Tab-separated table of C-alpha atoms and ligand atoms in Angstrom:
chain	number	residue	atom	x	y	z
A	1	UNK	CA	16.825	-1.446	-3.209
A	2	UNK	CA	15.127	-4.560	-2.075
A	3	UNK	CA	15.331	-7.683	-4.091
A	4	UNK	CA	12.246	-9.270	-2.575
A	5	UNK	CA	9.379	-9.587	-4.968
A	6	UNK	CA	6.715	-9.004	-2.406
A	7	UNK	CA	8.444	-5.943	-0.951
A	8	UNK	CA	8.689	-4.507	-4.428
A	9	UNK	CA	4.999	-5.189	-5.027
A	10	UNK	CA	4.087	-3.773	-1.387
A	11	UNK	CA	6.236	-0.592	-2.446
A	12	UNK	CA	4.462	-0.247	-5.780
A	13	UNK	CA	7.861	-0.790	-7.627
A	14	UNK	CA	6.248	-3.552	-9.490
A	15	UNK	CA	2.492	-3.540	-10.564
A	16	UNK	CA	-0.158	-5.914	-9.135
A	17	UNK	CA	-3.918	-6.377	-9.297
A	18	UNK	CA	-4.659	-5.090	-5.811
A	19	UNK	CA	-7.879	-6.102	-3.915
A	20	UNK	CA	-7.381	-4.468	-0.717
A	21	UNK	CA	-4.657	-2.362	0.878
A	22	UNK	CA	-4.053	-0.757	4.374
A	23	UNK	CA	-1.281	0.533	6.408
A	24	UNK	CA	-0.083	-3.123	7.274
A	25	UNK	CA	-1.244	-5.443	4.533
A	26	UNK	CA	-1.707	-5.722	0.747
A	27	UNK	CA	-3.948	-8.114	-1.013
A	28	UNK	CA	-3.660	-8.718	-4.791
A	29	UNK	CA	-4.292	-11.372	-7.486
A	30	UNK	CA	-1.799	-14.223	-7.904
A	31	UNK	CA	0.003	-14.130	-11.072
A	32	UNK	CA	-0.509	-17.989	-11.604
A	33	UNK	CA	-4.144	-18.535	-10.182
A	34	UNK	CA	-4.924	-22.091	-8.742
A	35	UNK	CA	-8.578	-21.379	-8.551
A	36	UNK	CA	-11.090	-18.954	-10.165
A	37	UNK	CA	-10.320	-16.664	-7.384
A	38	UNK	CA	-6.749	-16.741	-6.109
A	39	UNK	CA	-5.476	-13.735	-4.150
A	40	UNK	CA	-2.403	-13.413	-1.982
A	41	UNK	CA	-2.487	-11.357	1.290
A	42	UNK	CA	1.031	-10.016	2.189
A	43	UNK	CA	2.350	-8.161	5.172
A	44	UNK	CA	3.713	-4.687	4.082
A	45	UNK	CA	6.603	-5.709	6.585
A	46	UNK	CA	9.241	-8.018	5.337
A	47	UNK	CA	8.945	-11.372	7.395
A	48	UNK	CA	10.537	-14.488	5.773
A	49	UNK	CA	7.698	-16.808	6.633
A	50	UNK	CA	5.358	-17.902	9.193
A	51	UNK	CA	8.190	-19.466	10.846
A	52	UNK	CA	10.084	-16.217	11.584
A	53	UNK	CA	7.300	-14.299	13.283
A	54	UNK	CA	7.711	-13.165	16.946
A	55	UNK	CA	5.559	-12.127	19.557
A	56	UNK	CA	5.739	-8.390	18.299
A	57	UNK	CA	3.929	-9.576	15.159
A	58	UNK	CA	1.204	-10.759	16.965
A	59	UNK	CA	-1.154	-7.707	16.210
A	60	UNK	CA	-0.301	-7.971	12.471
A	61	UNK	CA	-1.034	-11.678	12.317
A	62	UNK	CA	-4.262	-10.961	14.043
A	63	UNK	CA	-5.098	-8.021	11.490
A	64	UNK	CA	-4.520	-10.356	8.718
A	65	UNK	CA	-6.880	-12.937	9.935
A	66	UNK	CA	-9.498	-10.554	10.814
A	67	UNK	CA	-9.352	-9.035	7.230
A	68	UNK	CA	-9.808	-12.455	5.585
A	69	UNK	CA	-13.621	-12.510	5.948
A	70	UNK	CA	-13.894	-9.140	4.661
A	71	UNK	CA	-11.781	-9.523	1.684
A	72	UNK	CA	-13.530	-13.040	0.967
A	73	UNK	CA	-16.912	-11.258	1.132
A	74	UNK	CA	-15.609	-8.617	-1.469
A	75	UNK	CA	-14.635	-11.462	-3.831
A	76	UNK	CA	-17.986	-13.244	-3.552
A	77	UNK	CA	-16.795	-16.108	-1.665
A	78	UNK	CA	-19.940	-16.809	0.314
A	79	UNK	CA	-19.786	-20.604	-0.474
A	80	UNK	CA	-16.493	-20.850	1.316
A	81	UNK	CA	-12.844	-20.659	0.680
A	82	UNK	CA	-9.422	-21.784	1.673
A	83	UNK	CA	-6.640	-19.853	3.307
A	84	UNK	CA	-3.195	-21.370	2.718
A	85	UNK	CA	0.263	-20.628	4.085
A	86	UNK	CA	3.222	-22.524	2.516
A	87	UNK	CA	6.076	-22.380	4.898
A	88	UNK	CA	9.585	-23.295	4.219
A	89	UNK	CA	11.122	-26.022	1.712
A	90	UNK	CA	8.764	-28.946	2.496
A	91	UNK	CA	5.954	-26.444	2.623
A	92	UNK	CA	6.762	-25.450	-1.039
A	93	UNK	CA	7.090	-21.792	-0.049
A	94	UNK	CA	8.755	-20.042	-3.173
A	95	UNK	CA	8.648	-16.265	-2.118
A	96	UNK	CA	10.305	-15.916	1.126
A	97	UNK	CA	8.067	-12.988	2.243
A	98	UNK	CA	5.048	-13.963	4.748
A	99	UNK	CA	1.958	-14.396	2.540
A	100	UNK	CA	-1.455	-16.396	2.633
A	101	UNK	CA	-3.210	-17.706	-0.458
A	102	UNK	CA	-6.971	-16.979	-0.520
A	103	UNK	CA	-8.606	-19.488	-2.857
A	104	UNK	CA	-12.240	-19.816	-3.829
A	105	UNK	CA	-15.008	-20.174	-6.388
A	106	UNK	CA	-14.284	-23.928	-6.732
A	107	UNK	CA	-14.553	-27.165	-4.510
A	108	UNK	CA	-11.161	-27.591	-2.790
A	109	UNK	CA	-9.876	-31.173	-2.251
A	110	UNK	CA	-8.394	-32.727	0.721
A	111	UNK	CA	-5.985	-33.818	1.543
A	112	UNK	CA	-4.058	-31.002	-0.380
A	113	UNK	CA	-1.159	-32.102	-2.645
B	1	5GP	P1	4.312	-19.559	-2.555
B	1	5GP	O1	4.666	-20.631	-3.377
B	1	5GP	O2	5.666	-18.932	-1.953
B	1	5GP	O3	3.325	-20.036	-1.235
B	1	5GP	O4	3.680	-18.668	-3.238
B	1	5GP	C1	4.136	-17.615	-4.146
B	1	5GP	C2	2.882	-17.149	-5.042
B	1	5GP	O5	3.353	-16.033	-5.440
B	1	5GP	C3	2.899	-18.110	-6.193
B	1	5GP	O6	1.331	-18.585	-6.159
B	1	5GP	C4	3.029	-17.416	-7.303
B	1	5GP	O7	2.182	-17.419	-8.436
B	1	5GP	C5	2.836	-15.900	-6.939
B	1	5GP	N1	3.730	-14.903	-7.465
B	1	5GP	C6	5.200	-14.929	-7.692
B	1	5GP	N2	5.429	-13.822	-8.236
B	1	5GP	C7	4.467	-12.987	-8.493
B	1	5GP	C8	4.377	-11.846	-8.878
B	1	5GP	O8	5.396	-10.978	-9.241
B	1	5GP	N3	3.178	-11.190	-8.894
B	1	5GP	C9	2.046	-11.867	-8.452
B	1	5GP	N4	0.640	-11.176	-8.555
B	1	5GP	N5	2.185	-13.167	-7.925
B	1	5GP	C10	3.357	-13.548	-7.876
B	2	ZN	ZN1	9.770	-8.947	1.321
């Protein structure tokens, strides 16, 4: 039994508000949204972080990137959005399973905090 929270969500062992799903990825609403729209896109395969990907994950990563615009359109983010990956300690990654934050429906600020 996995103790990884995102593997558990991916396996449907714990519930989430799912926005999109296919064989390779799952997209669901963040529990603590930082914008009016804040979803997470996770790989179904457990990968610790963006720092842990290998050449064999190339197709998966491309798949995630290519799905972003479809998910954004589905969520009504026609004015734009921000895609974020927090990686490692300094990147403030709290869940050690590869995921991307997709945020929208508000004007973002730069530089980020
Ligand atoms: P990180 O800080 O690792 O980049 O992002 C982890 C994100 O996962 C956080 O925004 C946090 O709110 C979200 N999160 C943590 N646990 C859960 C959960 O059980 N369900 C959902 N939907 N989101 C979660
Ligand atoms: Zn995992």
